[in-house]
Short mmCIF file of C-alpha atoms and ligand atoms in Angstrom, two decimals:
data_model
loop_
_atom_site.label_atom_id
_atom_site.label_comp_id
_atom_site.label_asym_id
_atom_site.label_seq_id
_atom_site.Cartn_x
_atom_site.Cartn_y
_atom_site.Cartn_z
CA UNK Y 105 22.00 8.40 44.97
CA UNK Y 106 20.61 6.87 48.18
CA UNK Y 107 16.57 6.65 48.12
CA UNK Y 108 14.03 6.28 50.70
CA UNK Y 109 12.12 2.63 50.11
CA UNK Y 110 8.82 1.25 51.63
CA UNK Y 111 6.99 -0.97 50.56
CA UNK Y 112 4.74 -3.81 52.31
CA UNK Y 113 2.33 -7.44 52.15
CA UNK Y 114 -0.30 -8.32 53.26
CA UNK Y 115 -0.29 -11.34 55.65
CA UNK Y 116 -3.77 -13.00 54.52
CA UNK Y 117 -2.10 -16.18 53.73
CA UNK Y 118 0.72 -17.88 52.44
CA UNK Y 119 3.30 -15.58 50.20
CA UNK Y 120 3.94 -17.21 46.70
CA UNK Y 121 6.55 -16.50 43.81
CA UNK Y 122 4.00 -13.74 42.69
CA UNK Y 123 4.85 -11.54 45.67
CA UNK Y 124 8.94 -12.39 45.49
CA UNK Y 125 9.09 -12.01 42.11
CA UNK Y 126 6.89 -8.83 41.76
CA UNK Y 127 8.32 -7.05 44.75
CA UNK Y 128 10.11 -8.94 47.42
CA UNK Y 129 13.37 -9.91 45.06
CA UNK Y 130 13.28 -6.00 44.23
CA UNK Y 131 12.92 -5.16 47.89
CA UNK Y 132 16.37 -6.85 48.43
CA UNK Y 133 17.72 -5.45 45.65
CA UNK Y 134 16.94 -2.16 46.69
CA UNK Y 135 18.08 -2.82 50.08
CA UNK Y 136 21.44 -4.38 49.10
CA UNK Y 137 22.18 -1.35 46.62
CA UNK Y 138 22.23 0.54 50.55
CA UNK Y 139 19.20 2.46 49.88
CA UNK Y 140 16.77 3.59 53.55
CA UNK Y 141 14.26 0.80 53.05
CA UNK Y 142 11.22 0.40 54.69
CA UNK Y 143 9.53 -2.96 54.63
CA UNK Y 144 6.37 -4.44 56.60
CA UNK Y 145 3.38 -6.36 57.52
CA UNK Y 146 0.41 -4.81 56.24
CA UNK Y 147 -1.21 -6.20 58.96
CA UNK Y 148 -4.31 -3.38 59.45
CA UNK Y 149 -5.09 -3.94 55.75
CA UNK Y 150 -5.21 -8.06 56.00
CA UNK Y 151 -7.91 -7.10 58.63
CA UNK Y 152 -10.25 -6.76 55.34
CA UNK Y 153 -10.49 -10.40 54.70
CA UNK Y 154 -9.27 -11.80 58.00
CA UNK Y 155 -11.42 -11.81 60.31
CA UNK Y 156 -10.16 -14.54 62.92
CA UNK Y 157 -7.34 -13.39 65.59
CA UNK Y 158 -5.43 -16.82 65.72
CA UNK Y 159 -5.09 -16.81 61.81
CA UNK Y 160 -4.17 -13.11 61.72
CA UNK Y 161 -1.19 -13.83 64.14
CA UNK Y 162 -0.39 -16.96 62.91
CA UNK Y 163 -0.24 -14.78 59.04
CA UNK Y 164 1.96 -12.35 60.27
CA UNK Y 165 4.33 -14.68 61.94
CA UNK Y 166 5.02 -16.58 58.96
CA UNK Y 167 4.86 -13.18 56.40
CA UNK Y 168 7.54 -11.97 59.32
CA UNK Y 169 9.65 -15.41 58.68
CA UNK Y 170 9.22 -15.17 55.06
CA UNK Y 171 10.65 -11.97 54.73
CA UNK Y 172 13.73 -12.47 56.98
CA UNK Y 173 14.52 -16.20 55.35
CA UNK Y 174 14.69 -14.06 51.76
CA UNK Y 175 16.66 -11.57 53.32
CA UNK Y 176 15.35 -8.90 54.61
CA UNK Y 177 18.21 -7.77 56.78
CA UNK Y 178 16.79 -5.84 60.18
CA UNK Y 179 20.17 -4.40 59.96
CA UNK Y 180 20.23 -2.67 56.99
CA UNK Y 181 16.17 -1.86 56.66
CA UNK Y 182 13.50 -0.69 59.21
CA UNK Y 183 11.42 -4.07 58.98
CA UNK Y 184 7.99 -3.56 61.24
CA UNK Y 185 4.41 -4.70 61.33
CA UNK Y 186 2.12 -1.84 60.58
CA UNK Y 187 -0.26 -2.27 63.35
CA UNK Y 188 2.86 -0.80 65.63
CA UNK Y 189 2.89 2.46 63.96
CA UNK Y 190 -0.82 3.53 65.20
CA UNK Y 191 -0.69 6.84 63.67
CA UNK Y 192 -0.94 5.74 60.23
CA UNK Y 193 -4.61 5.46 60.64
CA UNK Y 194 -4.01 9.01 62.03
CA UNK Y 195 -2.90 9.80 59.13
CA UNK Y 196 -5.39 8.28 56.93
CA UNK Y 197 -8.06 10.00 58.69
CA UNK Y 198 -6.71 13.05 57.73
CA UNK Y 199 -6.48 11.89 53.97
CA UNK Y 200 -9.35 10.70 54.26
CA UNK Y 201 -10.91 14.27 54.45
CA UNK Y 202 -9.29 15.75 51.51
CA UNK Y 203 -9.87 12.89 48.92
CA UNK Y 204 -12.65 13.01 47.15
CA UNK Y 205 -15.40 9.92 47.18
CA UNK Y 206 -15.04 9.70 42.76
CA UNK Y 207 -11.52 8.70 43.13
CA UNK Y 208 -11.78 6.07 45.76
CA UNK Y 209 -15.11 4.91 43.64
CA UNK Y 210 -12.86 4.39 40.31
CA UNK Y 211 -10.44 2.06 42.18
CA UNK Y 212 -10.10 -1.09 40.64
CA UNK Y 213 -9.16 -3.28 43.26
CA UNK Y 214 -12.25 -2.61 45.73
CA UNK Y 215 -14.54 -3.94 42.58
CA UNK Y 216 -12.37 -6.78 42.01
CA UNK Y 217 -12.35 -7.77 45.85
CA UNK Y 218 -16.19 -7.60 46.26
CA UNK Y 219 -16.56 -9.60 43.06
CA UNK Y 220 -14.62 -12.45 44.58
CA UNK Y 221 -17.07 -12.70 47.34
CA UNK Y 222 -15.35 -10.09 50.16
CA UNK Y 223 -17.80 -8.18 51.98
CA UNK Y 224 -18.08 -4.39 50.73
CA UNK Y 225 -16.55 -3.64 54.23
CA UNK Y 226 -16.19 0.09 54.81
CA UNK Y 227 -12.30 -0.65 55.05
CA UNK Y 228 -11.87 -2.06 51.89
CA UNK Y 229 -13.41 0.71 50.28
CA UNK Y 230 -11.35 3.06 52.02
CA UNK Y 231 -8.30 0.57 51.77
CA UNK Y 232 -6.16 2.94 49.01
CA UNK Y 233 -6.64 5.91 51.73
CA UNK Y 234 -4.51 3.76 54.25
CA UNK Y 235 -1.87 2.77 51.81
CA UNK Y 236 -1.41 6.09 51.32
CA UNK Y 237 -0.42 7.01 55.06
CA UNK Y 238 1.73 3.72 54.85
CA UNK Y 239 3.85 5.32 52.31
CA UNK Y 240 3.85 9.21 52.84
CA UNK Y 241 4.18 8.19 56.40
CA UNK Y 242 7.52 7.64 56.19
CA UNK Y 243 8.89 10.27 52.96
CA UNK Y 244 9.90 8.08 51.05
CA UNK Y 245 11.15 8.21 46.64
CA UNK Y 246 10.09 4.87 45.42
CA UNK Y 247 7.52 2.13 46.34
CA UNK Y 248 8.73 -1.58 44.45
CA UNK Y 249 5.11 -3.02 43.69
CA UNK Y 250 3.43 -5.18 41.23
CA UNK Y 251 0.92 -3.60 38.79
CA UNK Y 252 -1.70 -4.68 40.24
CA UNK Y 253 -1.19 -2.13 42.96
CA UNK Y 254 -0.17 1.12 40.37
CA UNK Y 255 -3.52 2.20 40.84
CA UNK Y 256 -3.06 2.64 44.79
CA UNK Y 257 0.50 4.64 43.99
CA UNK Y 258 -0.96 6.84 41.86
CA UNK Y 259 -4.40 7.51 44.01
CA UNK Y 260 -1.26 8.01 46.92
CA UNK Y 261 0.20 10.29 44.55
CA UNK Y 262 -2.92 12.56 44.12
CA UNK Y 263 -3.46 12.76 47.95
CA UNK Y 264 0.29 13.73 48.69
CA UNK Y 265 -0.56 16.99 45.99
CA UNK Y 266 -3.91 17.24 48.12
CA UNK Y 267 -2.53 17.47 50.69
CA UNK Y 268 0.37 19.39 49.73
CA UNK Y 269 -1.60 22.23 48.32
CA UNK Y 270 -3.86 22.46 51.11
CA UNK Y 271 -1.58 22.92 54.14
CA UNK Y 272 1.73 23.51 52.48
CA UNK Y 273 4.81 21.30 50.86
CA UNK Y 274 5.37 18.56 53.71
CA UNK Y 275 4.57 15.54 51.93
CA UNK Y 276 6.80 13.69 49.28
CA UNK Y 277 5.46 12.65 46.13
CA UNK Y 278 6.84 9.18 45.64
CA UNK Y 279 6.97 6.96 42.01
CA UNK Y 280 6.00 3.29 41.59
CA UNK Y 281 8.83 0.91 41.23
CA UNK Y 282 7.47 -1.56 38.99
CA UNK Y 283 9.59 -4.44 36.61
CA UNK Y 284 8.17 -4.92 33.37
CA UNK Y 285 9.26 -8.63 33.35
CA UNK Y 286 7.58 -9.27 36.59
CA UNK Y 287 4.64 -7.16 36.93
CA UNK Y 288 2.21 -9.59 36.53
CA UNK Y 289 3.57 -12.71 37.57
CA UNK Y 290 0.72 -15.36 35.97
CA UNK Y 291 -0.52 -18.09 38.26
CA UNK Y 292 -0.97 -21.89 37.40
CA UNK Y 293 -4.11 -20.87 35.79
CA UNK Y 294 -2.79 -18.40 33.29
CA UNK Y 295 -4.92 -15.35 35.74
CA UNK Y 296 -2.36 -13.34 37.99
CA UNK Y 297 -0.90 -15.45 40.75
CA UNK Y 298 -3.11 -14.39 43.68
CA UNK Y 299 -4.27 -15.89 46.89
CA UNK Y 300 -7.79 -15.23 46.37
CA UNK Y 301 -7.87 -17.34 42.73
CA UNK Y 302 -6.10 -20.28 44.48
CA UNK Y 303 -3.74 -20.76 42.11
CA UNK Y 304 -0.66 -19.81 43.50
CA UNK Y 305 2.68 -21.56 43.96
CA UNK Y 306 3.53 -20.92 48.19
CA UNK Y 307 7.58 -19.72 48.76
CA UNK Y 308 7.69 -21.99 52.18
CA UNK Y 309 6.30 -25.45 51.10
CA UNK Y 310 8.40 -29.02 50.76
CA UNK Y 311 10.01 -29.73 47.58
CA UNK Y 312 7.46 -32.06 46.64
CA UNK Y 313 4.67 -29.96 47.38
CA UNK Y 314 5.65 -27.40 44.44
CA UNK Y 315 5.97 -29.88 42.27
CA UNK Y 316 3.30 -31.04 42.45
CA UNK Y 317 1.79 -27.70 42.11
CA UNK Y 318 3.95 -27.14 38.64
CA UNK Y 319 2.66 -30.53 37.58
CA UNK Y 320 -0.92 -28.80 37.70
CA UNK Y 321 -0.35 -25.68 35.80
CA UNK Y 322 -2.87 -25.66 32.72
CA UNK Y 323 -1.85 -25.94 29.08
CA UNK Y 324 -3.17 -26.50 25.59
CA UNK Y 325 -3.69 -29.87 24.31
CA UNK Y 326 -1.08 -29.70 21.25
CA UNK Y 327 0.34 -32.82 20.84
CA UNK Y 328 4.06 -33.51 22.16
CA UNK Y 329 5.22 -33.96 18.06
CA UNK Y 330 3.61 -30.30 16.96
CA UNK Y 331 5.45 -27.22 17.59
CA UNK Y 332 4.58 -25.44 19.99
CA UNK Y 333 4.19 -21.04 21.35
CA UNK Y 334 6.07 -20.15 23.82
CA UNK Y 335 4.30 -17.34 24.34
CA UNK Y 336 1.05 -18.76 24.85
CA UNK Y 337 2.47 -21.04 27.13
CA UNK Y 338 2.13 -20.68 30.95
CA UNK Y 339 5.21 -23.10 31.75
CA UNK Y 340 6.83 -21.08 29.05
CA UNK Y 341 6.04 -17.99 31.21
CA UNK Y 342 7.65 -19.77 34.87
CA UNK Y 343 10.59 -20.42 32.60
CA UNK Y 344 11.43 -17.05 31.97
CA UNK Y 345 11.77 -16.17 35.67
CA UNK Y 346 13.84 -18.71 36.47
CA UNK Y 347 16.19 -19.16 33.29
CA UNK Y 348 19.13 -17.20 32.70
CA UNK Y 349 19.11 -16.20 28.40
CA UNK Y 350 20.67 -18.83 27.75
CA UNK Y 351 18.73 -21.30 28.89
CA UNK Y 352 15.68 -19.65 27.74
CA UNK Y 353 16.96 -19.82 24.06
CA UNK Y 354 16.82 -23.66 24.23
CA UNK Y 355 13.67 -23.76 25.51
CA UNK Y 356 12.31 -21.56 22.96
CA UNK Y 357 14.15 -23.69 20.63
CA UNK Y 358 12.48 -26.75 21.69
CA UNK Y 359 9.00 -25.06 22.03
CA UNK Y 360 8.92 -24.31 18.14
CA UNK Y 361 10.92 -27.52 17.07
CA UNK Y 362 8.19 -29.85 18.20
CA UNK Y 363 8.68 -33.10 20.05
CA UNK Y 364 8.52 -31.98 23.46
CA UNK Y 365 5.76 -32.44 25.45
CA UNK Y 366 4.84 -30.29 28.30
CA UNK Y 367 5.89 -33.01 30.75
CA UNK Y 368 9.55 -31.99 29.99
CA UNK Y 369 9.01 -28.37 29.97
CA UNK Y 370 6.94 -28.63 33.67
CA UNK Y 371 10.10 -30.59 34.76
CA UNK Y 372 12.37 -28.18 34.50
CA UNK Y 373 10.24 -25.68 36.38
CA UNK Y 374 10.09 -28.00 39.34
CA UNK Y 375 13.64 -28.09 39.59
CA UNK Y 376 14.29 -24.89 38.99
CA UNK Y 377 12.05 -23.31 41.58
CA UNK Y 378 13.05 -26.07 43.74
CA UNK Y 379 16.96 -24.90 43.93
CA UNK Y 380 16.15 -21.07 44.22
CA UNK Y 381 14.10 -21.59 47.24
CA UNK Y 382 15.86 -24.57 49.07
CA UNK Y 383 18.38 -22.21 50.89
CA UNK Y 384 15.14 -19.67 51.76
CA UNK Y 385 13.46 -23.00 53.00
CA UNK Y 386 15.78 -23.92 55.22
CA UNK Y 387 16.43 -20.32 56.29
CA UNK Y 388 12.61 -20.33 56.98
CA UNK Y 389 13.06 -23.32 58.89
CA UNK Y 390 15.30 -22.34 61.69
CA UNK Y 391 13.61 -19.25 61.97
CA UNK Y 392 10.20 -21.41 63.03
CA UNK Y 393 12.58 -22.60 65.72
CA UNK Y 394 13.45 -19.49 66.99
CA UNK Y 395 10.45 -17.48 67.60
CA UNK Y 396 11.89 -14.98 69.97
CA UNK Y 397 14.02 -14.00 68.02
CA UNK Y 398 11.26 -12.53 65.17
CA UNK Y 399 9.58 -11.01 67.97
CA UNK Y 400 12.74 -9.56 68.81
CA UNK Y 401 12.95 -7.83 65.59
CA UNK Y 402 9.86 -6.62 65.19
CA UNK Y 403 9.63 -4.91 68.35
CA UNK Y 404 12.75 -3.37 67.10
CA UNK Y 405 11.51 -2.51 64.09
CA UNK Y 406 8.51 -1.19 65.44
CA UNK Y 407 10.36 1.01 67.61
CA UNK Y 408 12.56 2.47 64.84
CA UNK Y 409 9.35 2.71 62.37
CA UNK Y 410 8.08 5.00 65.31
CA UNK Y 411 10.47 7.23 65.59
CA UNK Y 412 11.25 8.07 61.87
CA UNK Y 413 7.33 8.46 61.51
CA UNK Y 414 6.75 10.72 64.43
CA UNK Y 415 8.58 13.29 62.93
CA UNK Y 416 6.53 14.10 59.76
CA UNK Y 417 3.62 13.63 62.20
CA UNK Y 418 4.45 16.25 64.30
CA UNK Y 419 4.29 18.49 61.14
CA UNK Y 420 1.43 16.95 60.21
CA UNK Y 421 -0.54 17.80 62.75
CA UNK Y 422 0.99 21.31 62.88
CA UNK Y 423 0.32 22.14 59.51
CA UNK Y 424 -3.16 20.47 59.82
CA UNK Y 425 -4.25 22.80 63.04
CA UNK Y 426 -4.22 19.86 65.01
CA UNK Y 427 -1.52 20.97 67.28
P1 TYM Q 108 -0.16 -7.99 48.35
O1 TYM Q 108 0.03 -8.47 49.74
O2 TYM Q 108 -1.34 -8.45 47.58
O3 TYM Q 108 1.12 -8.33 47.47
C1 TYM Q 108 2.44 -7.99 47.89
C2 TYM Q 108 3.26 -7.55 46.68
O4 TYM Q 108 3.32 -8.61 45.72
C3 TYM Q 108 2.91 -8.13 44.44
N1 TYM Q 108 2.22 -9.21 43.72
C4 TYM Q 108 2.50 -9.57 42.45
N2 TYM Q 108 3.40 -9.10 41.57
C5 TYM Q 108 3.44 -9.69 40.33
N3 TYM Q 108 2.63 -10.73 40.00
C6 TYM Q 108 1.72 -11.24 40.86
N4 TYM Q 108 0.96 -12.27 40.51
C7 TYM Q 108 1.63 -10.65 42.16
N5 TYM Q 108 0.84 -10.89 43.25
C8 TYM Q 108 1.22 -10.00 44.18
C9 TYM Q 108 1.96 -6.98 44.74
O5 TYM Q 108 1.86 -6.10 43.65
C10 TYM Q 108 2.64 -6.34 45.95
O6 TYM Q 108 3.66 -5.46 45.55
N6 TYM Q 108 -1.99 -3.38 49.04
C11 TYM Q 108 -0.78 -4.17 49.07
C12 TYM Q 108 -0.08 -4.16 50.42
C13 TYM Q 108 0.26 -2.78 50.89
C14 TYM Q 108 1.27 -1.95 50.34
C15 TYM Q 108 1.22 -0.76 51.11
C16 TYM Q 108 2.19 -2.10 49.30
C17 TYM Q 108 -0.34 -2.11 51.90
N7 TYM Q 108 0.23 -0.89 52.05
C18 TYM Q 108 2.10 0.30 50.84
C19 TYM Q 108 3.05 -1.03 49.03
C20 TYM Q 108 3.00 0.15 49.80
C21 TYM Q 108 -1.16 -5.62 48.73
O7 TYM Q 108 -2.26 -6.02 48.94
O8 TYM Q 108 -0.10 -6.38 48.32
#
């Protein structure tokens, strides 16, 4: 059966095999299977830890390339920078007065953010709040996330029912779309891949670039003769997402046989990664070439966005007393 989609990054810096393995691969999937998707630049949130207009532009221009060299198709999916639909901060607001302080307080992500060094910002406090309106905003069944943003699904969850109860059934109650393979894609430290721990692997860099990056991924010191865990292995881990079972046997094989050294395994990862993303790259290329045309469809995109979202806002703010 057809299902409503949204889901959405944040363009506060390069996007990295994290974000297409956790959720952009399944937003094509999900758009290819001819589902309503809507995808987009989560461009009020970045606004939490990017501060400077020329990088905030220059973020959302290359999150906007990204997505369209992986194939986000503006012909099959609404594809929009959030900052063009205003009234989800309309919306928020009115979240905003129905959810209680406690569960904002018991978010995870707020703590983790001010313990990296973000400022305690008002906005990133009330951060889950606008997520919500992102994706009640537009009705939709399923959001495709990694788990590192389960928490915000289910806080949106608990507002929709808010909500719900309060001024009668208008809102949908979506589920998280999460991949246990890929939920927690790790990053060359072994932590989750994430732009604040600098330890990612960018999708739109030269060939050389991510291998050198691979080369730099940490492991154990066992020596190339010993055998060797797979599963404590964070090479081990990049080979899983880009090996077919096959291939994944013989590594495993060699891992507990001995004799390889990490060298080898590393390798492999480089070239791997290298010939998923060489068509994307040069996808991403032409696309840097023809910047009219990616303002072209997001003004598009914006438009459509619009008018699908003005409708539940209109009930919104009937329901609400507003109108
Ligand atoms: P963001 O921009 O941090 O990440 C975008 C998507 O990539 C996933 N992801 C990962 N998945 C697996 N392993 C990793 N190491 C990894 N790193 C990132 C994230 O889970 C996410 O799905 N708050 C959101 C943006 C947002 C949003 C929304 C998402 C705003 N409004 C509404 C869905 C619906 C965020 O910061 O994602």
């Amino acid at each position: 059966m057809t299902k409503t989609i949204l889901s959405g990054v944040q363009p506060s810096g390069k996007l990295h095999i994290g974000n297409y393995f956790g959720a952009i691969r399944q937003f094509l999937a999900l758009q290819e299977q001819g589902n309503h998707c809507y995808y987009f630049i989560a461009d009020y949130h970045a606004m939490t830890s990017v501060k400077e207009p020329a990088l905030l532009r220059e973020y959302v221009r290359e999150v906007a390339m990204s997505y369209l060299a992986l194939g986000i198709d503006p012909e099959k999916s609404v594809f929009y920078r959030q900052s063009d639909v205003p009234a989800v901060t309309e919306l928020s607001w009115i979240f905003s007065c129905l959810i209680p302080m406690g569960l904002l307080e018991r978010c995870t992500s707020y703590k983790d953010k001010v313990a990296q060094g973000l400022t305690a910002s008002h906005g990133l406090f009330y951060y889950p709040c606008l997520q919500a309106a992102d994706i009640l905003i537009t009705s939709c069944d399923l959001v495709p996330v990694g788990q590192d943003q389960k928490q915000h699904i289910e806080v949106t969850r608990d507002i929709a029912e808010k909500f719900n109860n309060q001024y009668g059934e208008i809102l949908t109650v979506p589920d998280a779309y999460i991949l246990d393979n890929t939920a927690v894609v790790p990053g060359l430290d072994g932590r989750k891949m994430s732009k604040s721990y600098d330890n990612t692997i960018p999708l739109f860099e030269t060939a050389k670039q991510s291998s050198k990056r691979v080369m730099r991924i940490v492991t154990d010191s066992t020596p190339v003769e010993d055998p060797k865990d797979p599963a404590k292995c964070n090479v081990f881990a990049m080979l899983k997402l880009l090996c077919n079972e096959a291939e994944l046997a013989q590594w495993q094989e060699k891992y507990t046989r001995g004799g390889m050294g990490y060298g080898e395994a590393k390798k492999a990862v480089a070239e791997k990664l290298n010939e998923l993303l060489a068509p994307y790259r040069e996808k991403y290329e032409q696309l840097v070439n023809d910047p009219a045309y990616v303002d072209d469809v997001l003004a598009e995109g914006g438009r459509k966005a619009r008018e699908k979202t003005n409708v539940l806002m209109e009930k919104v703010r009937s329901a609400t007393g507003l109108r």
